Structure formats: C-alpha cells, structure tokens
C-alpha cells in the first residue's frame, strides 16, 4: 500500500489531536483514520467518530484477523490500533490519509509502508507538556504520572521522524503541517 499517508505522532498531551482537528477544519478533504481502542469513552466522545470503542476480546479478534495496520499498548493499560481496511480504501480512493497515533505505532507503520511521511509534534518544553496534561484535567493523578512516564520515552524518539513540528502556537503548527502536506 503506498499513496499519500502521513503519520502524526508525538508525546501524550502535546496537542496532536488539536492540530489534526484544526487541519481538518481548514481542509475537510483530508481523511483521518478512526482508531479502535479498548479504553473507556471520555465524556462527549462518540463511538465511531472519535474512536471505535471495543472490548478486549474484540481487539484480540482484530489483531488475530490481521485487521490492524498497527497497534500498541499505551500507558501500560489500554490498546489502540488503526483498522487497516478503511486506510486501504481511502488510499485507493486517492484521499490524503492522516493517522494520529503514538510513537510505537508510528514505527510499525513506517516499517510496513516505508513511503509514509512521519511527523513528530513536539512540545516547546517539558514543563509545557506537564502543564497541558494537568490543565486537561481528564486523568487521575496516577494516570497522569503514567502518561508523563510514557511521554518521557516518547520525546527521546523524535529524531526518528521525517519532520518535527514544535507545537508552540497552534496556528503556526497547523500552517507548517499544511505546507508539509502540500495542501
Ligand atoms: P487518548 O487516550 O488520549 O485518546 O490517546 C492516547 C494515545 O493513544 C495518544 O498518544 C494517541 O495518539 C494514541 N493513539 C490513538 N489512536 C491510536 C492508534 O490507532 N494506534 C496507536 N498506536 N496509538 C493511538
């Protein structure tokens, strides 16, 4: 599978979801993959729109049937993965495809599809990342510690990516992404 596929990754709470949402507002023609996850929905999250919320058994089945392009255990608790068939269909339809996933998944996609463009969204500083995670207020203290631990490891792999965008100002970050994508 080749085509125009961009993997957008980066540490937890860096704002990659926000960057992708803003990109999509300005460019509704881009196709953004909806991941499967075993985690519980947060308030306001809609099944099939934000994620496909599945049970552990359903996730096992997706893995066993080779239905995922990549998957990862995130923060040591929940599994997240990219359903392969919709990505294939979007590529076949000539769409510009975006995967917003964490770094372990980004590595797997790069291995399976060497032509993908990989973009790492980095926080301006480590403190900013911490503040954002606290400000989001959706995690307990234990969950937050766990996420910060994950983020520390994730920051170390930025150099593996084709491009790095520092998410200091949302508008500027989106503009850089638009330029990279040639939109
Ligand atoms: P959250 O629970 O905050 O929505 O997402 C947790 C992390 O999982 C984020 O870093 C997000 O990018 C990542 N993630 C979301 N979907 C996928 C996916 O399909 N595969 C992988 N590997 N990571 C994902």
JSON list of C-alpha atoms and ligand atoms in Angstrom, two decimals:
[
{"chain": "A", "resi": 1, "resn": "UNK", "atom": "CA", "xyz": [0.00, 0.00, 0.00]},
{"chain": "A", "resi": 2, "resn": "UNK", "atom": "CA", "xyz": [1.53, 3.36, -0.90]},
{"chain": "A", "resi": 3, "resn": "UNK", "atom": "CA", "xyz": [-0.41, 6.57, -1.55]},
{"chain": "A", "resi": 4, "resn": "UNK", "atom": "CA", "xyz": [-0.34, 9.81, 0.38]},
{"chain": "A", "resi": 5, "resn": "UNK", "atom": "CA", "xyz": [-0.20, 8.74, 4.01]},
{"chain": "A", "resi": 6, "resn": "UNK", "atom": "CA", "xyz": [1.01, 10.94, 6.86]},
{"chain": "A", "resi": 7, "resn": "UNK", "atom": "CA", "xyz": [1.60, 9.65, 10.37]},
{"chain": "A", "resi": 8, "resn": "UNK", "atom": "CA", "xyz": [1.31, 12.34, 13.01]},
{"chain": "A", "resi": 9, "resn": "UNK", "atom": "CA", "xyz": [2.77, 11.36, 16.33]},
{"chain": "A", "resi": 10, "resn": "UNK", "atom": "CA", "xyz": [4.29, 12.80, 19.46]},
{"chain": "A", "resi": 11, "resn": "UNK", "atom": "CA", "xyz": [4.12, 12.57, 23.23]},
{"chain": "A", "resi": 12, "resn": "UNK", "atom": "CA", "xyz": [0.89, 12.37, 25.17]},
{"chain": "A", "resi": 13, "resn": "UNK", "atom": "CA", "xyz": [-0.94, 15.69, 25.63]},
{"chain": "A", "resi": 14, "resn": "UNK", "atom": "CA", "xyz": [1.29, 17.53, 23.15]},
{"chain": "A", "resi": 15, "resn": "UNK", "atom": "CA", "xyz": [-1.85, 18.63, 21.32]},
{"chain": "A", "resi": 16, "resn": "UNK", "atom": "CA", "xyz": [-1.59, 16.41, 18.24]},
{"chain": "A", "resi": 17, "resn": "UNK", "atom": "CA", "xyz": [-5.33, 15.77, 18.32]},
{"chain": "A", "resi": 18, "resn": "UNK", "atom": "CA", "xyz": [-5.98, 19.52, 18.36]},
{"chain": "A", "resi": 19, "resn": "UNK", "atom": "CA", "xyz": [-3.55, 20.09, 15.49]},
{"chain": "A", "resi": 20, "resn": "UNK", "atom": "CA", "xyz": [-5.25, 17.40, 13.39]},
{"chain": "A", "resi": 21, "resn": "UNK", "atom": "CA", "xyz": [-8.73, 18.77, 14.19]},
{"chain": "A", "resi": 22, "resn": "UNK", "atom": "CA", "xyz": [-7.66, 22.26, 13.14]},
{"chain": "A", "resi": 23, "resn": "UNK", "atom": "CA", "xyz": [-6.10, 20.91, 9.95]},
{"chain": "A", "resi": 24, "resn": "UNK", "atom": "CA", "xyz": [-9.32, 19.12, 9.11]},
{"chain": "A", "resi": 25, "resn": "UNK", "atom": "CA", "xyz": [-11.41, 22.24, 9.66]},
{"chain": "A", "resi": 26, "resn": "UNK", "atom": "CA", "xyz": [-9.41, 24.10, 7.04]},
{"chain": "A", "resi": 27, "resn": "UNK", "atom": "CA", "xyz": [-9.05, 21.07, 4.77]},
{"chain": "A", "resi": 28, "resn": "UNK", "atom": "CA", "xyz": [-12.11, 18.85, 5.06]},
{"chain": "A", "resi": 29, "resn": "UNK", "atom": "CA", "xyz": [-10.86, 16.75, 2.13]},
{"chain": "A", "resi": 30, "resn": "UNK", "atom": "CA", "xyz": [-8.16, 15.07, 4.25]},
{"chain": "A", "resi": 31, "resn": "UNK", "atom": "CA", "xyz": [-9.17, 11.64, 5.56]},
{"chain": "A", "resi": 32, "resn": "UNK", "atom": "CA", "xyz": [-8.40, 10.97, 9.21]},
{"chain": "A", "resi": 33, "resn": "UNK", "atom": "CA", "xyz": [-8.35, 7.38, 10.43]},
{"chain": "A", "resi": 34, "resn": "UNK", "atom": "CA", "xyz": [-10.62, 6.41, 13.35]},
{"chain": "A", "resi": 35, "resn": "UNK", "atom": "CA", "xyz": [-8.71, 4.13, 15.72]},
{"chain": "A", "resi": 36, "resn": "UNK", "atom": "CA", "xyz": [-10.01, 1.19, 17.67]},
{"chain": "A", "resi": 37, "resn": "UNK", "atom": "CA", "xyz": [-9.35, 1.32, 21.41]},
{"chain": "A", "resi": 38, "resn": "UNK", "atom": "CA", "xyz": [-10.10, -0.73, 24.49]},
{"chain": "A", "resi": 39, "resn": "UNK", "atom": "CA", "xyz": [-10.19, 2.34, 26.73]},
{"chain": "A", "resi": 40, "resn": "UNK", "atom": "CA", "xyz": [-13.50, 3.71, 28.01]},
{"chain": "A", "resi": 41, "resn": "UNK", "atom": "CA", "xyz": [-15.00, 6.73, 26.25]},
{"chain": "A", "resi": 42, "resn": "UNK", "atom": "CA", "xyz": [-14.42, 10.10, 27.90]},
{"chain": "A", "resi": 43, "resn": "UNK", "atom": "CA", "xyz": [-17.46, 12.34, 28.35]},
{"chain": "A", "resi": 44, "resn": "UNK", "atom": "CA", "xyz": [-18.53, 13.66, 24.96]},
{"chain": "A", "resi": 45, "resn": "UNK", "atom": "CA", "xyz": [-16.67, 11.04, 22.93]},
{"chain": "A", "resi": 46, "resn": "UNK", "atom": "CA", "xyz": [-18.77, 9.34, 20.27]},
{"chain": "A", "resi": 47, "resn": "UNK", "atom": "CA", "xyz": [-18.28, 5.72, 19.20]},
{"chain": "A", "resi": 48, "resn": "UNK", "atom": "CA", "xyz": [-17.30, 5.56, 15.54]},
{"chain": "A", "resi": 49, "resn": "UNK", "atom": "CA", "xyz": [-16.37, 9.22, 15.44]},
{"chain": "A", "resi": 50, "resn": "UNK", "atom": "CA", "xyz": [-13.60, 9.76, 17.99]},
{"chain": "A", "resi": 51, "resn": "UNK", "atom": "CA", "xyz": [-12.75, 6.09, 18.36]},
{"chain": "A", "resi": 52, "resn": "UNK", "atom": "CA", "xyz": [-14.24, 2.68, 17.77]},
{"chain": "A", "resi": 53, "resn": "UNK", "atom": "CA", "xyz": [-14.64, 1.64, 21.40]},
{"chain": "A", "resi": 54, "resn": "UNK", "atom": "CA", "xyz": [-14.16, -2.12, 21.54]},
{"chain": "A", "resi": 55, "resn": "UNK", "atom": "CA", "xyz": [-13.84, -4.82, 24.21]},
{"chain": "A", "resi": 56, "resn": "UNK", "atom": "CA", "xyz": [-10.57, -6.65, 24.86]},
{"chain": "A", "resi": 57, "resn": "UNK", "atom": "CA", "xyz": [-11.98, -9.70, 23.05]},
{"chain": "A", "resi": 58, "resn": "UNK", "atom": "CA", "xyz": [-12.97, -7.62, 20.03]},
{"chain": "A", "resi": 59, "resn": "UNK", "atom": "CA", "xyz": [-9.49, -6.10, 19.93]},
{"chain": "A", "resi": 60, "resn": "UNK", "atom": "CA", "xyz": [-7.95, -9.62, 20.11]},
{"chain": "A", "resi": 61, "resn": "UNK", "atom": "CA", "xyz": [-10.09, -10.58, 17.15]},
{"chain": "A", "resi": 62, "resn": "UNK", "atom": "CA", "xyz": [-8.91, -7.55, 15.13]},
{"chain": "A", "resi": 63, "resn": "UNK", "atom": "CA", "xyz": [-5.29, -8.48, 15.85]},
{"chain": "A", "resi": 64, "resn": "UNK", "atom": "CA", "xyz": [-5.83, -12.19, 15.05]},
{"chain": "A", "resi": 65, "resn": "UNK", "atom": "CA", "xyz": [-7.50, -11.42, 11.73]},
{"chain": "A", "resi": 66, "resn": "UNK", "atom": "CA", "xyz": [-4.68, -9.03, 10.74]},
{"chain": "A", "resi": 67, "resn": "UNK", "atom": "CA", "xyz": [-7.28, -6.29, 10.71]},
{"chain": "A", "resi": 68, "resn": "UNK", "atom": "CA", "xyz": [-4.95, -3.65, 12.14]},
{"chain": "A", "resi": 69, "resn": "UNK", "atom": "CA", "xyz": [-2.22, -1.78, 10.30]},
{"chain": "A", "resi": 70, "resn": "UNK", "atom": "CA", "xyz": [-0.51, -1.24, 13.66]},
{"chain": "A", "resi": 71, "resn": "UNK", "atom": "CA", "xyz": [-1.40, -1.38, 17.31]},
{"chain": "A", "resi": 72, "resn": "UNK", "atom": "CA", "xyz": [0.15, -0.56, 20.66]},
{"chain": "A", "resi": 73, "resn": "UNK", "atom": "CA", "xyz": [-0.40, -0.91, 24.36]},
{"chain": "A", "resi": 74, "resn": "UNK", "atom": "CA", "xyz": [-0.46, 2.67, 25.60]},
{"chain": "A", "resi": 75, "resn": "UNK", "atom": "CA", "xyz": [0.37, 3.80, 29.14]},
{"chain": "A", "resi": 76, "resn": "UNK", "atom": "CA", "xyz": [0.54, 0.11, 30.09]},
{"chain": "A", "resi": 77, "resn": "UNK", "atom": "CA", "xyz": [-3.21, -0.19, 30.22]},
{"chain": "A", "resi": 78, "resn": "UNK", "atom": "CA", "xyz": [-5.20, 0.19, 27.03]},
{"chain": "A", "resi": 79, "resn": "UNK", "atom": "CA", "xyz": [-4.69, -0.97, 23.47]},
{"chain": "A", "resi": 80, "resn": "UNK", "atom": "CA", "xyz": [-5.10, 1.29, 20.45]},
{"chain": "A", "resi": 81, "resn": "UNK", "atom": "CA", "xyz": [-4.89, 0.31, 16.79]},
{"chain": "A", "resi": 82, "resn": "UNK", "atom": "CA", "xyz": [-5.52, 1.51, 13.24]},
{"chain": "A", "resi": 83, "resn": "UNK", "atom": "CA", "xyz": [-8.10, -0.55, 11.31]},
{"chain": "A", "resi": 84, "resn": "UNK", "atom": "CA", "xyz": [-6.37, -1.45, 8.06]},
{"chain": "A", "resi": 85, "resn": "UNK", "atom": "CA", "xyz": [-9.30, -1.79, 5.64]},
{"chain": "A", "resi": 86, "resn": "UNK", "atom": "CA", "xyz": [-10.57, 1.83, 5.85]},
{"chain": "A", "resi": 87, "resn": "UNK", "atom": "CA", "xyz": [-6.99, 3.11, 5.33]},
{"chain": "A", "resi": 88, "resn": "UNK", "atom": "CA", "xyz": [-6.60, 0.90, 2.25]},
{"chain": "A", "resi": 89, "resn": "UNK", "atom": "CA", "xyz": [-9.93, 2.11, 0.88]},
{"chain": "A", "resi": 90, "resn": "UNK", "atom": "CA", "xyz": [-9.04, 5.78, 1.45]},
{"chain": "A", "resi": 91, "resn": "UNK", "atom": "CA", "xyz": [-5.65, 5.32, -0.24]},
{"chain": "A", "resi": 92, "resn": "UNK", "atom": "CA", "xyz": [-7.32, 3.53, -3.16]},
{"chain": "A", "resi": 93, "resn": "UNK", "atom": "CA", "xyz": [-9.77, 6.43, -3.47]},
{"chain": "A", "resi": 94, "resn": "UNK", "atom": "CA", "xyz": [-6.82, 8.81, -3.77]},
{"chain": "A", "resi": 95, "resn": "UNK", "atom": "CA", "xyz": [-7.50, 10.51, -0.45]},
{"chain": "A", "resi": 96, "resn": "UNK", "atom": "CA", "xyz": [-4.84, 12.19, 1.64]},
{"chain": "A", "resi": 97, "resn": "UNK", "atom": "CA", "xyz": [-4.67, 9.96, 4.69]},
{"chain": "A", "resi": 98, "resn": "UNK", "atom": "CA", "xyz": [-3.74, 11.04, 8.23]},
{"chain": "A", "resi": 99, "resn": "UNK", "atom": "CA", "xyz": [-3.02, 8.68, 11.11]},
{"chain": "A", "resi": 100, "resn": "UNK", "atom": "CA", "xyz": [-2.79, 10.33, 14.52]},
{"chain": "A", "resi": 101, "resn": "UNK", "atom": "CA", "xyz": [-1.12, 7.68, 16.66]},
{"chain": "A", "resi": 102, "resn": "UNK", "atom": "CA", "xyz": [1.59, 7.29, 19.31]},
{"chain": "A", "resi": 103, "resn": "UNK", "atom": "CA", "xyz": [5.21, 6.54, 18.53]},
{"chain": "A", "resi": 104, "resn": "UNK", "atom": "CA", "xyz": [5.27, 2.72, 18.77]},
{"chain": "A", "resi": 105, "resn": "UNK", "atom": "CA", "xyz": [2.50, 2.61, 16.18]},
{"chain": "A", "resi": 106, "resn": "UNK", "atom": "CA", "xyz": [4.28, 5.18, 14.02]},
{"chain": "A", "resi": 107, "resn": "UNK", "atom": "CA", "xyz": [7.32, 2.88, 13.88]},
{"chain": "A", "resi": 108, "resn": "UNK", "atom": "CA", "xyz": [5.21, -0.08, 12.81]},
{"chain": "A", "resi": 109, "resn": "UNK", "atom": "CA", "xyz": [3.54, 1.90, 10.04]},
{"chain": "A", "resi": 110, "resn": "UNK", "atom": "CA", "xyz": [6.92, 3.14, 8.77]},
{"chain": "A", "resi": 111, "resn": "UNK", "atom": "CA", "xyz": [8.13, -0.48, 8.62]},
{"chain": "A", "resi": 112, "resn": "UNK", "atom": "CA", "xyz": [5.07, -1.70, 6.75]},
{"chain": "A", "resi": 113, "resn": "UNK", "atom": "CA", "xyz": [4.71, 1.33, 4.49]},
{"chain": "A", "resi": 114, "resn": "UNK", "atom": "CA", "xyz": [8.17, 2.88, 4.02]},
{"chain": "A", "resi": 115, "resn": "UNK", "atom": "CA", "xyz": [6.74, 5.64, 1.83]},
{"chain": "A", "resi": 116, "resn": "UNK", "atom": "CA", "xyz": [4.71, 7.24, 4.63]},
{"chain": "A", "resi": 117, "resn": "UNK", "atom": "CA", "xyz": [5.57, 10.73, 5.79]},
{"chain": "A", "resi": 118, "resn": "UNK", "atom": "CA", "xyz": [6.16, 10.82, 9.55]},
{"chain": "A", "resi": 119, "resn": "UNK", "atom": "CA", "xyz": [5.67, 13.99, 11.55]},
{"chain": "A", "resi": 120, "resn": "UNK", "atom": "CA", "xyz": [6.54, 14.40, 15.22]},
{"chain": "A", "resi": 121, "resn": "UNK", "atom": "CA", "xyz": [4.68, 17.08, 17.15]},
{"chain": "A", "resi": 122, "resn": "UNK", "atom": "CA", "xyz": [6.94, 18.27, 19.96]},
{"chain": "A", "resi": 123, "resn": "UNK", "atom": "CA", "xyz": [6.12, 20.44, 22.98]},
{"chain": "A", "resi": 124, "resn": "UNK", "atom": "CA", "xyz": [8.10, 23.71, 23.30]},
{"chain": "A", "resi": 125, "resn": "UNK", "atom": "CA", "xyz": [9.38, 22.50, 26.69]},
{"chain": "A", "resi": 126, "resn": "UNK", "atom": "CA", "xyz": [8.89, 19.57, 29.05]},
{"chain": "A", "resi": 127, "resn": "UNK", "atom": "CA", "xyz": [7.14, 21.90, 31.55]},
{"chain": "A", "resi": 128, "resn": "UNK", "atom": "CA", "xyz": [4.61, 22.96, 28.93]},
{"chain": "A", "resi": 129, "resn": "UNK", "atom": "CA", "xyz": [3.73, 19.33, 28.35]},
{"chain": "A", "resi": 130, "resn": "UNK", "atom": "CA", "xyz": [3.17, 18.77, 32.07]},
{"chain": "A", "resi": 131, "resn": "UNK", "atom": "CA", "xyz": [1.02, 21.89, 32.35]},
{"chain": "A", "resi": 132, "resn": "UNK", "atom": "CA", "xyz": [-1.12, 20.82, 29.39]},
{"chain": "A", "resi": 133, "resn": "UNK", "atom": "CA", "xyz": [-1.72, 17.40, 30.87]},
{"chain": "A", "resi": 134, "resn": "UNK", "atom": "CA", "xyz": [-2.74, 18.93, 34.21]},
{"chain": "A", "resi": 135, "resn": "UNK", "atom": "CA", "xyz": [-4.92, 21.58, 32.53]},
{"chain": "A", "resi": 136, "resn": "UNK", "atom": "CA", "xyz": [-6.78, 18.95, 30.53]},
{"chain": "A", "resi": 137, "resn": "UNK", "atom": "CA", "xyz": [-8.00, 17.56, 33.85]},
{"chain": "A", "resi": 138, "resn": "UNK", "atom": "CA", "xyz": [-9.32, 14.33, 32.39]},
{"chain": "A", "resi": 139, "resn": "UNK", "atom": "CA", "xyz": [-6.90, 12.00, 34.20]},
{"chain": "A", "resi": 140, "resn": "UNK", "atom": "CA", "xyz": [-6.42, 10.99, 37.81]},
{"chain": "A", "resi": 141, "resn": "UNK", "atom": "CA", "xyz": [-3.02, 11.71, 39.45]},
{"chain": "A", "resi": 142, "resn": "UNK", "atom": "CA", "xyz": [-1.92, 8.10, 38.91]},
{"chain": "A", "resi": 143, "resn": "UNK", "atom": "CA", "xyz": [-2.97, 8.16, 35.26]},
{"chain": "A", "resi": 144, "resn": "UNK", "atom": "CA", "xyz": [-1.15, 11.47, 34.82]},
{"chain": "A", "resi": 145, "resn": "UNK", "atom": "CA", "xyz": [2.11, 10.07, 36.29]},
{"chain": "A", "resi": 146, "resn": "UNK", "atom": "CA", "xyz": [1.83, 7.11, 33.99]},
{"chain": "A", "resi": 147, "resn": "UNK", "atom": "CA", "xyz": [1.28, 9.40, 30.97]},
{"chain": "A", "resi": 148, "resn": "UNK", "atom": "CA", "xyz": [4.24, 11.59, 31.90]},
{"chain": "A", "resi": 149, "resn": "UNK", "atom": "CA", "xyz": [6.45, 8.49, 32.09]},
{"chain": "A", "resi": 150, "resn": "UNK", "atom": "CA", "xyz": [5.27, 7.46, 28.63]},
{"chain": "A", "resi": 151, "resn": "UNK", "atom": "CA", "xyz": [5.88, 10.98, 27.33]},
{"chain": "A", "resi": 152, "resn": "UNK", "atom": "CA", "xyz": [9.48, 10.98, 28.55]},
{"chain": "A", "resi": 153, "resn": "UNK", "atom": "CA", "xyz": [10.23, 7.90, 26.45]},
{"chain": "A", "resi": 154, "resn": "UNK", "atom": "CA", "xyz": [8.30, 9.30, 23.50]},
{"chain": "A", "resi": 155, "resn": "UNK", "atom": "CA", "xyz": [10.29, 12.54, 23.40]},
{"chain": "A", "resi": 156, "resn": "UNK", "atom": "CA", "xyz": [13.50, 10.58, 23.03]},
{"chain": "A", "resi": 157, "resn": "UNK", "atom": "CA", "xyz": [12.45, 9.16, 19.65]},
{"chain": "A", "resi": 158, "resn": "UNK", "atom": "CA", "xyz": [11.70, 12.45, 17.88]},
{"chain": "A", "resi": 159, "resn": "UNK", "atom": "CA", "xyz": [14.84, 12.11, 15.75]},
{"chain": "A", "resi": 160, "resn": "UNK", "atom": "CA", "xyz": [13.41, 9.02, 14.01]},
{"chain": "A", "resi": 161, "resn": "UNK", "atom": "CA", "xyz": [10.76, 11.13, 12.32]},
{"chain": "A", "resi": 162, "resn": "UNK", "atom": "CA", "xyz": [10.96, 12.77, 8.90]},
{"chain": "A", "resi": 163, "resn": "UNK", "atom": "CA", "xyz": [9.75, 16.12, 10.26]},
{"chain": "A", "resi": 164, "resn": "UNK", "atom": "CA", "xyz": [9.40, 17.76, 13.67]},
{"chain": "A", "resi": 165, "resn": "UNK", "atom": "CA", "xyz": [6.85, 20.48, 14.34]},
{"chain": "A", "resi": 166, "resn": "UNK", "atom": "CA", "xyz": [7.06, 22.34, 17.65]},
{"chain": "A", "resi": 167, "resn": "UNK", "atom": "CA", "xyz": [3.55, 23.00, 18.89]},
{"chain": "A", "resi": 168, "resn": "UNK", "atom": "CA", "xyz": [4.09, 26.39, 20.48]},
{"chain": "A", "resi": 169, "resn": "UNK", "atom": "CA", "xyz": [1.36, 28.25, 18.62]},
{"chain": "A", "resi": 170, "resn": "UNK", "atom": "CA", "xyz": [-1.50, 26.16, 17.22]},
{"chain": "A", "resi": 171, "resn": "UNK", "atom": "CA", "xyz": [-1.97, 28.27, 14.08]},
{"chain": "A", "resi": 172, "resn": "UNK", "atom": "CA", "xyz": [1.72, 28.13, 13.25]},
{"chain": "A", "resi": 173, "resn": "UNK", "atom": "CA", "xyz": [1.86, 24.36, 13.84]},
{"chain": "A", "resi": 174, "resn": "UNK", "atom": "CA", "xyz": [-1.10, 23.78, 11.52]},
{"chain": "A", "resi": 175, "resn": "UNK", "atom": "CA", "xyz": [0.43, 26.05, 8.90]},
{"chain": "A", "resi": 176, "resn": "UNK", "atom": "CA", "xyz": [3.64, 24.00, 8.95]},
{"chain": "A", "resi": 177, "resn": "UNK", "atom": "CA", "xyz": [1.65, 20.83, 8.57]},
{"chain": "A", "resi": 178, "resn": "UNK", "atom": "CA", "xyz": [-0.34, 22.26, 5.67]},
{"chain": "A", "resi": 179, "resn": "UNK", "atom": "CA", "xyz": [2.93, 23.12, 3.98]},
{"chain": "A", "resi": 180, "resn": "UNK", "atom": "CA", "xyz": [4.42, 19.66, 4.56]},
{"chain": "A", "resi": 181, "resn": "UNK", "atom": "CA", "xyz": [1.32, 18.05, 3.11]},
{"chain": "A", "resi": 182, "resn": "UNK", "atom": "CA", "xyz": [1.37, 20.37, 0.13]},
{"chain": "A", "resi": 183, "resn": "UNK", "atom": "CA", "xyz": [-2.23, 21.42, 0.74]},
{"chain": "B", "resi": 1, "resn": "LIG", "atom": "P1", "xyz": [-6.11, 9.13, 24.22]},
{"chain": "B", "resi": 1, "resn": "LIG", "atom": "O1", "xyz": [-6.48, 8.03, 25.17]},
{"chain": "B", "resi": 1, "resn": "LIG", "atom": "O2", "xyz": [-5.61, 10.36, 24.94]},
{"chain": "B", "resi": 1, "resn": "LIG", "atom": "O3", "xyz": [-7.20, 9.44, 23.21]},
{"chain": "B", "resi": 1, "resn": "LIG", "atom": "O4", "xyz": [-4.89, 8.60, 23.34]},
{"chain": "B", "resi": 1, "resn": "LIG", "atom": "C1", "xyz": [-3.77, 8.07, 23.96]},
{"chain": "B", "resi": 1, "resn": "LIG", "atom": "C2", "xyz": [-2.67, 7.90, 22.94]},
{"chain": "B", "resi": 1, "resn": "LIG", "atom": "O5", "xyz": [-3.02, 6.88, 22.00]},
{"chain": "B", "resi": 1, "resn": "LIG", "atom": "C3", "xyz": [-2.40, 9.15, 22.11]},
{"chain": "B", "resi": 1, "resn": "LIG", "atom": "O6", "xyz": [-0.99, 9.35, 22.10]},
{"chain": "B", "resi": 1, "resn": "LIG", "atom": "C4", "xyz": [-2.91, 8.79, 20.74]},
{"chain": "B", "resi": 1, "resn": "LIG", "atom": "O7", "xyz": [-2.19, 9.42, 19.71]},
{"chain": "B", "resi": 1, "resn": "LIG", "atom": "C5", "xyz": [-2.66, 7.31, 20.71]},
{"chain": "B", "resi": 1, "resn": "LIG", "atom": "N1", "xyz": [-3.47, 6.61, 19.72]},
{"chain": "B", "resi": 1, "resn": "LIG", "atom": "C6", "xyz": [-4.74, 6.87, 19.32]},
{"chain": "B", "resi": 1, "resn": "LIG", "atom": "N2", "xyz": [-5.12, 6.01, 18.38]},
{"chain": "B", "resi": 1, "resn": "LIG", "atom": "C7", "xyz": [-4.08, 5.18, 18.15]},
{"chain": "B", "resi": 1, "resn": "LIG", "atom": "C8", "xyz": [-3.86, 4.08, 17.25]},
{"chain": "B", "resi": 1, "resn": "LIG", "atom": "O8", "xyz": [-4.69, 3.68, 16.46]},
{"chain": "B", "resi": 1, "resn": "LIG", "atom": "N3", "xyz": [-2.65, 3.48, 17.34]},
{"chain": "B", "resi": 1, "resn": "LIG", "atom": "C9", "xyz": [-1.67, 3.88, 18.18]},
{"chain": "B", "resi": 1, "resn": "LIG", "atom": "N4", "xyz": [-0.52, 3.23, 18.15]},
{"chain": "B", "resi": 1, "resn": "LIG", "atom": "N5", "xyz": [-1.84, 4.90, 19.01]},
{"chain": "B", "resi": 1, "resn": "LIG", "atom": "C10", "xyz": [-3.03, 5.55, 19.00]}
]
